[in-house]
Amino acid sequence: AQSVTQLDSQVPVFEEAPVELRCNYSSSVSVYLFWYVQYPNQGLQLLLKYLSGSTLVKGINGFEAEFNKSQTSFHLRKPSVHISDTAEYFCAVIMVGNSGYALNFGKGTSLLVTP
Amino acid sequence: ETGVTQSPTHLIKTRGQQVTLRCSSQSGHNTVSWYQQALGQGPQFIFQYYREEENGRGNFPPRFSGLQFPNYSSELNVNALELDDSALYLCASSLKLAGDTDTQYFGPGTRLTVL
């Protein structure tokens, strides 16, 4: 079985400050990792993904994430946030097997950026 | 290139009724996955269709069923609606190639309210 834990349900941060959204997973097999963002009343937009190769992954809107196999983590970071980054962020893991390529999501982290 | 579209945007039904939600996949994609997102939660995998066949299923009862058509669009049908079925239903399309991990791109969702 696989599970995804997003350690913070809410993260308040001031504009132009750095931010880190934490994600840990548990899995007995190799994984593929994703971060999605969801703006109010919208669907999910892919921020970045890790499939293989370099453990530091760069995505859209200045976000990046680092895959740490020994700590089973995939934390999302941005050096300087904007008001427009206020949204819900979801970490997800691919399950390969009986359920095909299904995304297993964490419960989400609400990022609130204030002036 | 058109993105993933879903219809309707919002829907209100009563307990015991049946509902059909529709999804048009992104141009060139051959796989459709459906997710249920309850309020304040991460999306939960319902099932996936690849080339008109169910390719995997999450922990949802048989009253949740689906179809994929030759043009790769898809329907999600839910029978005997229950109050707990109230949620945002997300469709995601992807291009599944042999030996590859497909990235899923989401539509804006259908908000279903069951009274």
PDB file of C-alpha atoms in Angstrom:
ATOM      1  CA  ALA A   1       0.000   0.000   0.000  1.00  0.00           C
ATOM      2  CA  GLN A   2       1.065   3.554  -0.568  1.00  0.00           C
ATOM      3  CA  SER A   3       0.159   6.712   1.287  1.00  0.00           C
ATOM      4  CA  VAL A   4       0.994  10.381   1.041  1.00  0.00           C
ATOM      5  CA  THR A   5       1.241  12.685   4.041  1.00  0.00           C
ATOM      6  CA  GLN A   6       1.240  16.428   3.754  1.00  0.00           C
ATOM      7  CA  LEU A   7       2.439  17.530   7.140  1.00  0.00           C
ATOM      8  CA  ASP A   8       0.906  21.006   7.160  1.00  0.00           C
ATOM      9  CA  SER A   9      -2.754  21.631   6.458  1.00  0.00           C
ATOM     10  CA  GLN A  10      -2.239  25.401   6.319  1.00  0.00           C
ATOM     11  CA  VAL A  11       0.846  27.528   5.710  1.00  0.00           C
ATOM     12  CA  PRO A  12       0.555  31.307   6.121  1.00  0.00           C
ATOM     13  CA  VAL A  13       3.432  33.337   4.687  1.00  0.00           C
ATOM     14  CA  PHE A  14       4.178  36.951   3.838  1.00  0.00           C
ATOM     15  CA  GLU A  15       4.640  38.068   0.266  1.00  0.00           C
ATOM     16  CA  GLU A  16       8.228  37.733  -1.037  1.00  0.00           C
ATOM     17  CA  ALA A  17       9.156  35.317   1.770  1.00  0.00           C
ATOM     18  CA  PRO A  18      10.370  31.776   1.003  1.00  0.00           C
ATOM     19  CA  VAL A  19       8.088  28.812   1.541  1.00  0.00           C
ATOM     20  CA  GLU A  20       8.384  25.044   1.866  1.00  0.00           C
ATOM     21  CA  LEU A  21       5.419  22.688   1.668  1.00  0.00           C
ATOM     22  CA  ARG A  22       6.229  19.275   3.052  1.00  0.00           C
ATOM     23  CA  CYS A  23       5.282  15.913   1.602  1.00  0.00           C
ATOM     24  CA  ASN A  24       6.243  12.441   2.765  1.00  0.00           C
ATOM     25  CA  TYR A  25       5.199   9.145   1.260  1.00  0.00           C
ATOM     26  CA  SER A  26       5.316   5.504   2.151  1.00  0.00           C
ATOM     27  CA  SER A  27       5.809   2.845  -0.464  1.00  0.00           C
ATOM     28  CA  SER A  28       7.354  -0.568  -0.835  1.00  0.00           C
ATOM     29  CA  VAL A  29       8.220   0.020  -4.500  1.00  0.00           C
ATOM     30  CA  SER A  30       9.672   2.757  -6.644  1.00  0.00           C
ATOM     31  CA  VAL A  31       7.462   5.821  -7.001  1.00  0.00           C
ATOM     32  CA  TYR A  32       6.708   8.690  -9.286  1.00  0.00           C
ATOM     33  CA  LEU A  33       5.910  11.967  -7.544  1.00  0.00           C
ATOM     34  CA  PHE A  34       3.853  14.987  -8.484  1.00  0.00           C
ATOM     35  CA  TRP A  35       2.794  18.349  -7.130  1.00  0.00           C
ATOM     36  CA  TYR A  36      -0.472  19.871  -8.298  1.00  0.00           C
ATOM     37  CA  VAL A  37      -1.999  23.280  -7.481  1.00  0.00           C
ATOM     38  CA  GLN A  38      -5.701  24.011  -7.221  1.00  0.00           C
ATOM     39  CA  TYR A  39      -7.000  27.569  -7.320  1.00  0.00           C
ATOM     40  CA  PRO A  40     -10.460  28.259  -5.863  1.00  0.00           C
ATOM     41  CA  ASN A  41     -13.268  26.644  -7.821  1.00  0.00           C
ATOM     42  CA  GLN A  42     -10.890  25.186 -10.397  1.00  0.00           C
ATOM     43  CA  GLY A  43      -9.386  21.839 -11.326  1.00  0.00           C
ATOM     44  CA  LEU A  44      -5.827  20.734 -10.673  1.00  0.00           C
ATOM     45  CA  GLN A  45      -2.826  22.131 -12.521  1.00  0.00           C
ATOM     46  CA  LEU A  46       0.470  20.254 -12.682  1.00  0.00           C
ATOM     47  CA  LEU A  47       3.323  22.166 -11.051  1.00  0.00           C
ATOM     48  CA  LEU A  48       6.102  19.611 -11.449  1.00  0.00           C
ATOM     49  CA  LYS A  49       6.873  15.915 -11.448  1.00  0.00           C
ATOM     50  CA  TYR A  50       9.665  13.501 -10.623  1.00  0.00           C
ATOM     51  CA  LEU A  51       9.921  10.332 -12.675  1.00  0.00           C
ATOM     52  CA  SER A  52      13.656   9.607 -12.648  1.00  0.00           C
ATOM     53  CA  GLY A  53      17.026  11.289 -13.018  1.00  0.00           C
ATOM     54  CA  SER A  54      18.012  14.447 -11.163  1.00  0.00           C
ATOM     55  CA  THR A  55      16.430  14.620  -7.744  1.00  0.00           C
ATOM     56  CA  LEU A  56      15.947  18.394  -7.995  1.00  0.00           C
ATOM     57  CA  VAL A  57      12.970  19.146 -10.183  1.00  0.00           C
ATOM     58  CA  LYS A  58      11.993  22.590 -11.420  1.00  0.00           C
ATOM     59  CA  GLY A  59       8.409  23.405 -12.283  1.00  0.00           C
ATOM     60  CA  ILE A  60       6.216  26.272 -13.336  1.00  0.00           C
ATOM     61  CA  ASN A  61       5.773  29.591 -11.520  1.00  0.00           C
ATOM     62  CA  GLY A  62       9.223  29.379  -9.899  1.00  0.00           C
ATOM     63  CA  PHE A  63       8.506  26.256  -7.829  1.00  0.00           C
ATOM     64  CA  GLU A  64      10.949  23.422  -7.332  1.00  0.00           C
ATOM     65  CA  ALA A  65      10.990  20.168  -5.377  1.00  0.00           C
ATOM     66  CA  GLU A  66      13.625  17.728  -4.245  1.00  0.00           C
ATOM     67  CA  PHE A  67      13.174  13.978  -4.140  1.00  0.00           C
ATOM     68  CA  ASN A  68      14.867  12.419  -1.122  1.00  0.00           C
ATOM     69  CA  LYS A  69      14.663   8.652  -1.311  1.00  0.00           C
ATOM     70  CA  SER A  70      16.222   7.961   2.095  1.00  0.00           C
ATOM     71  CA  GLN A  71      13.751  10.280   3.826  1.00  0.00           C
ATOM     72  CA  THR A  72      10.886   9.370   1.473  1.00  0.00           C
ATOM     73  CA  SER A  73      10.131  13.035   0.980  1.00  0.00           C
ATOM     74  CA  PHE A  74       9.298  15.353  -1.897  1.00  0.00           C
ATOM     75  CA  HIS A  75       9.098  18.851  -0.413  1.00  0.00           C
ATOM     76  CA  LEU A  76       7.988  21.783  -2.559  1.00  0.00           C
ATOM     77  CA  ARG A  77       9.832  25.097  -2.313  1.00  0.00           C
ATOM     78  CA  LYS A  78       9.703  28.612  -3.680  1.00  0.00           C
ATOM     79  CA  PRO A  79      12.288  31.270  -2.772  1.00  0.00           C
ATOM     80  CA  SER A  80       9.885  34.222  -2.975  1.00  0.00           C
ATOM     81  CA  VAL A  81       6.105  33.876  -3.032  1.00  0.00           C
ATOM     82  CA  HIS A  82       3.494  36.166  -4.573  1.00  0.00           C
ATOM     83  CA  ILE A  83      -0.057  36.906  -3.552  1.00  0.00           C
ATOM     84  CA  SER A  84      -1.169  34.945  -6.618  1.00  0.00           C
ATOM     85  CA  ASP A  85       0.402  31.768  -5.188  1.00  0.00           C
ATOM     86  CA  THR A  86      -2.441  31.565  -2.669  1.00  0.00           C
ATOM     87  CA  ALA A  87      -4.037  28.197  -3.434  1.00  0.00           C
ATOM     88  CA  GLU A  88      -4.340  24.573  -2.346  1.00  0.00           C
ATOM     89  CA  TYR A  89      -1.320  22.389  -3.095  1.00  0.00           C
ATOM     90  CA  PHE A  90      -1.493  18.621  -3.457  1.00  0.00           C
ATOM     91  CA  CYS A  91       1.332  16.113  -3.415  1.00  0.00           C
ATOM     92  CA  ALA A  92       0.601  12.860  -5.254  1.00  0.00           C
ATOM     93  CA  VAL A  93       2.213   9.488  -5.864  1.00  0.00           C
ATOM     94  CA  ILE A  94       1.607   7.136  -8.760  1.00  0.00           C
ATOM     95  CA  MET A  95       0.357   3.674  -7.847  1.00  0.00           C
ATOM     96  CA  VAL A  96       1.428   1.078 -10.361  1.00  0.00           C
ATOM     97  CA  GLY A  97      -0.339  -2.250 -10.313  1.00  0.00           C
ATOM     98  CA  ASN A  98      -3.924  -3.315  -9.926  1.00  0.00           C
ATOM     99  CA  SER A  99      -5.201   0.235 -10.146  1.00  0.00           C
ATOM    100  CA  GLY A 100      -3.232   1.184 -13.193  1.00  0.00           C
ATOM    101  CA  TYR A 101      -1.535   4.533 -13.115  1.00  0.00           C
ATOM    102  CA  ALA A 102      -3.731   6.051 -10.426  1.00  0.00           C
ATOM    103  CA  LEU A 103      -2.634   9.147  -8.552  1.00  0.00           C
ATOM    104  CA  ASN A 104      -2.715   8.786  -4.777  1.00  0.00           C
ATOM    105  CA  PHE A 105      -3.116  12.280  -3.291  1.00  0.00           C
ATOM    106  CA  GLY A 106      -2.329  13.794   0.059  1.00  0.00           C
ATOM    107  CA  LYS A 107      -4.975  15.854   1.834  1.00  0.00           C
ATOM    108  CA  GLY A 108      -3.526  19.116   0.603  1.00  0.00           C
ATOM    109  CA  THR A 109      -1.809  22.166   2.043  1.00  0.00           C
ATOM    110  CA  SER A 110      -3.497  25.534   1.906  1.00  0.00           C
ATOM    111  CA  LEU A 111      -0.945  28.267   1.162  1.00  0.00           C
ATOM    112  CA  LEU A 112      -2.064  31.739   2.174  1.00  0.00           C
ATOM    113  CA  VAL A 113       0.153  34.607   1.062  1.00  0.00           C
ATOM    114  CA  THR A 114      -0.492  37.992   2.661  1.00  0.00           C
ATOM    115  CA  PRO A 115       1.015  41.431   1.976  1.00  0.00           C
TER     116      PRO A 115
ATOM    117  CA  GLU B   1      -4.445  22.118 -28.497  1.00  0.00           C
ATOM    118  CA  THR B   2      -7.641  21.940 -26.444  1.00  0.00           C
ATOM    119  CA  GLY B   3      -7.511  21.032 -22.778  1.00  0.00           C
ATOM    120  CA  VAL B   4      -9.719  18.711 -20.758  1.00  0.00           C
ATOM    121  CA  THR B   5     -13.324  19.845 -20.559  1.00  0.00           C
ATOM    122  CA  GLN B   6     -16.123  18.621 -18.315  1.00  0.00           C
ATOM    123  CA  SER B   7     -19.880  19.073 -18.273  1.00  0.00           C
ATOM    124  CA  PRO B   8     -21.958  20.145 -16.568  1.00  0.00           C
ATOM    125  CA  THR B   9     -20.185  22.607 -14.275  1.00  0.00           C
ATOM    126  CA  HIS B  10     -22.679  22.191 -11.468  1.00  0.00           C
ATOM    127  CA  LEU B  11     -25.428  19.701 -10.793  1.00  0.00           C
ATOM    128  CA  ILE B  12     -28.012  19.213  -8.054  1.00  0.00           C
ATOM    129  CA  LYS B  13     -29.695  15.851  -7.550  1.00  0.00           C
ATOM    130  CA  THR B  14     -31.719  14.140  -4.833  1.00  0.00           C
ATOM    131  CA  ARG B  15     -30.975  10.907  -3.037  1.00  0.00           C
ATOM    132  CA  GLY B  16     -31.703   7.796  -5.066  1.00  0.00           C
ATOM    133  CA  GLN B  17     -31.401   9.519  -8.429  1.00  0.00           C
ATOM    134  CA  GLN B  18     -28.880   8.695 -11.119  1.00  0.00           C
ATOM    135  CA  VAL B  19     -26.366  11.101 -12.670  1.00  0.00           C
ATOM    136  CA  THR B  20     -24.090  11.146 -15.720  1.00  0.00           C
ATOM    137  CA  LEU B  21     -21.017  13.352 -15.892  1.00  0.00           C
ATOM    138  CA  ARG B  22     -19.077  13.915 -19.091  1.00  0.00           C
ATOM    139  CA  CYS B  23     -15.455  14.520 -19.960  1.00  0.00           C
ATOM    140  CA  SER B  24     -13.662  15.357 -23.190  1.00  0.00           C
ATOM    141  CA  SER B  25     -10.010  14.457 -23.053  1.00  0.00           C
ATOM    142  CA  GLN B  26      -7.139  16.590 -24.272  1.00  0.00           C
ATOM    143  CA  SER B  27      -6.346  16.217 -27.954  1.00  0.00           C
ATOM    144  CA  GLY B  28      -4.069  13.218 -28.578  1.00  0.00           C
ATOM    145  CA  HIS B  29      -4.723  11.549 -25.227  1.00  0.00           C
ATOM    146  CA  ASN B  30      -6.018   7.970 -24.988  1.00  0.00           C
ATOM    147  CA  THR B  31      -6.601   7.511 -21.261  1.00  0.00           C
ATOM    148  CA  VAL B  32      -9.143   9.024 -18.904  1.00  0.00           C
ATOM    149  CA  SER B  33      -9.151   8.834 -15.108  1.00  0.00           C
ATOM    150  CA  TRP B  34     -11.913   9.950 -12.758  1.00  0.00           C
ATOM    151  CA  TYR B  35     -11.452  11.267  -9.232  1.00  0.00           C
ATOM    152  CA  GLN B  36     -13.814  12.308  -6.445  1.00  0.00           C
ATOM    153  CA  GLN B  37     -12.799  15.258  -4.280  1.00  0.00           C
ATOM    154  CA  ALA B  38     -14.859  15.763  -1.143  1.00  0.00           C
ATOM    155  CA  LEU B  39     -14.789  19.180   0.478  1.00  0.00           C
ATOM    156  CA  GLY B  40     -11.473  19.832   2.181  1.00  0.00           C
ATOM    157  CA  GLN B  41      -9.931  16.572   0.988  1.00  0.00           C
ATOM    158  CA  GLY B  42      -7.552  15.416  -1.694  1.00  0.00           C
ATOM    159  CA  PRO B  43      -8.940  13.709  -4.779  1.00  0.00           C
ATOM    160  CA  GLN B  44      -9.693   9.984  -4.525  1.00  0.00           C
ATOM    161  CA  PHE B  45      -9.208   7.703  -7.534  1.00  0.00           C
ATOM    162  CA  ILE B  46     -12.432   6.163  -8.871  1.00  0.00           C
ATOM    163  CA  PHE B  47     -11.301   4.391 -12.055  1.00  0.00           C
ATOM    164  CA  GLN B  48      -9.324   4.719 -15.251  1.00  0.00           C
ATOM    165  CA  TYR B  49     -10.210   3.904 -18.852  1.00  0.00           C
ATOM    166  CA  TYR B  50      -7.686   3.084 -21.539  1.00  0.00           C
ATOM    167  CA  ARG B  51      -8.794   2.383 -25.090  1.00  0.00           C
ATOM    168  CA  GLU B  52     -12.401   1.938 -23.980  1.00  0.00           C
ATOM    169  CA  GLU B  53     -11.591  -0.648 -21.288  1.00  0.00           C
ATOM    170  CA  GLU B  54     -11.474  -0.169 -17.519  1.00  0.00           C
ATOM    171  CA  ASN B  55      -7.778  -0.179 -16.621  1.00  0.00           C
ATOM    172  CA  GLY B  56      -7.971   0.051 -12.847  1.00  0.00           C
ATOM    173  CA  ARG B  57     -10.419   0.873 -10.094  1.00  0.00           C
ATOM    174  CA  GLY B  58     -10.225   2.469  -6.678  1.00  0.00           C
ATOM    175  CA  ASN B  59     -12.275   1.674  -3.596  1.00  0.00           C
ATOM    176  CA  PHE B  60     -15.663   2.720  -4.940  1.00  0.00           C
ATOM    177  CA  PRO B  61     -18.852   0.597  -5.102  1.00  0.00           C
ATOM    178  CA  PRO B  62     -20.237  -0.808  -8.369  1.00  0.00           C
ATOM    179  CA  ARG B  63     -22.889   1.928  -8.547  1.00  0.00           C
ATOM    180  CA  PHE B  64     -20.033   4.064  -9.836  1.00  0.00           C
ATOM    181  CA  SER B  65     -19.540   3.046 -13.462  1.00  0.00           C
ATOM    182  CA  GLY B  66     -18.001   4.514 -16.551  1.00  0.00           C
ATOM    183  CA  LEU B  67     -17.558   4.448 -20.275  1.00  0.00           C
ATOM    184  CA  GLN B  68     -14.938   5.566 -22.718  1.00  0.00           C
ATOM    185  CA  PHE B  69     -15.870   6.211 -26.326  1.00  0.00           C
ATOM    186  CA  PRO B  70     -13.831   5.705 -29.525  1.00  0.00           C
ATOM    187  CA  ASN B  71     -12.943   9.417 -29.541  1.00  0.00           C
ATOM    188  CA  TYR B  72     -11.561   8.891 -25.985  1.00  0.00           C
ATOM    189  CA  SER B  73     -14.197  11.042 -24.308  1.00  0.00           C
ATOM    190  CA  SER B  74     -15.703   9.514 -21.195  1.00  0.00           C
ATOM    191  CA  GLU B  75     -18.733   9.356 -18.923  1.00  0.00           C
ATOM    192  CA  LEU B  76     -19.022   8.723 -15.209  1.00  0.00           C
ATOM    193  CA  ASN B  77     -22.353   7.307 -14.079  1.00  0.00           C
ATOM    194  CA  VAL B  78     -23.465   7.137 -10.486  1.00  0.00           C
ATOM    195  CA  ASN B  79     -26.635   5.240  -9.558  1.00  0.00           C
ATOM    196  CA  ALA B  80     -28.689   5.409  -6.366  1.00  0.00           C
ATOM    197  CA  LEU B  81     -27.109   8.673  -5.255  1.00  0.00           C
ATOM    198  CA  GLU B  82     -26.278   9.112  -1.591  1.00  0.00           C
ATOM    199  CA  LEU B  83     -25.660  12.320   0.362  1.00  0.00           C
ATOM    200  CA  ASP B  84     -21.959  11.418   0.676  1.00  0.00           C
ATOM    201  CA  ASP B  85     -21.646  11.463  -3.110  1.00  0.00           C
ATOM    202  CA  SER B  86     -21.703  15.259  -2.931  1.00  0.00           C
ATOM    203  CA  ALA B  87     -18.266  16.283  -4.171  1.00  0.00           C
ATOM    204  CA  LEU B  88     -16.218  17.755  -6.994  1.00  0.00           C
ATOM    205  CA  TYR B  89     -15.708  15.127  -9.689  1.00  0.00           C
ATOM    206  CA  LEU B  90     -12.505  15.548 -11.637  1.00  0.00           C
ATOM    207  CA  CYS B  91     -11.591  14.012 -14.938  1.00  0.00           C
ATOM    208  CA  ALA B  92      -7.968  13.712 -16.032  1.00  0.00           C
ATOM    209  CA  SER B  93      -6.650  12.687 -19.407  1.00  0.00           C
ATOM    210  CA  SER B  94      -3.245  11.336 -20.342  1.00  0.00           C
ATOM    211  CA  LEU B  95      -1.338   9.608 -23.105  1.00  0.00           C
ATOM    212  CA  LYS B  96      -0.426   6.084 -22.140  1.00  0.00           C
ATOM    213  CA  LEU B  97       2.462   4.621 -24.082  1.00  0.00           C
ATOM    214  CA  ALA B  98       4.042   1.234 -23.518  1.00  0.00           C
ATOM    215  CA  GLY B  99       6.562   1.345 -20.673  1.00  0.00           C
ATOM    216  CA  ASP B 100       5.925   5.029 -19.954  1.00  0.00           C
ATOM    217  CA  THR B 101       4.405   6.836 -16.997  1.00  0.00           C
ATOM    218  CA  ASP B 102       1.729   9.177 -18.183  1.00  0.00           C
ATOM    219  CA  THR B 103       1.190  12.640 -16.740  1.00  0.00           C
ATOM    220  CA  GLN B 104      -2.450  13.353 -16.018  1.00  0.00           C
ATOM    221  CA  TYR B 105      -3.990  16.684 -16.952  1.00  0.00           C
ATOM    222  CA  PHE B 106      -7.153  17.683 -15.149  1.00  0.00           C
ATOM    223  CA  GLY B 107     -10.352  19.339 -16.201  1.00  0.00           C
ATOM    224  CA  PRO B 108     -12.142  21.995 -14.138  1.00  0.00           C
ATOM    225  CA  GLY B 109     -14.472  19.455 -12.521  1.00  0.00           C
ATOM    226  CA  THR B 110     -18.198  19.011 -11.997  1.00  0.00           C
ATOM    227  CA  ARG B 111     -19.615  20.034  -8.635  1.00  0.00           C
ATOM    228  CA  LEU B 112     -22.323  17.533  -7.650  1.00  0.00           C
ATOM    229  CA  THR B 113     -24.662  18.292  -4.775  1.00  0.00           C
ATOM    230  CA  VAL B 114     -26.979  15.549  -3.515  1.00  0.00           C
ATOM    231  CA  LEU B 115     -29.926  16.694  -1.389  1.00  0.00           C
TER     232      LEU B 115
END
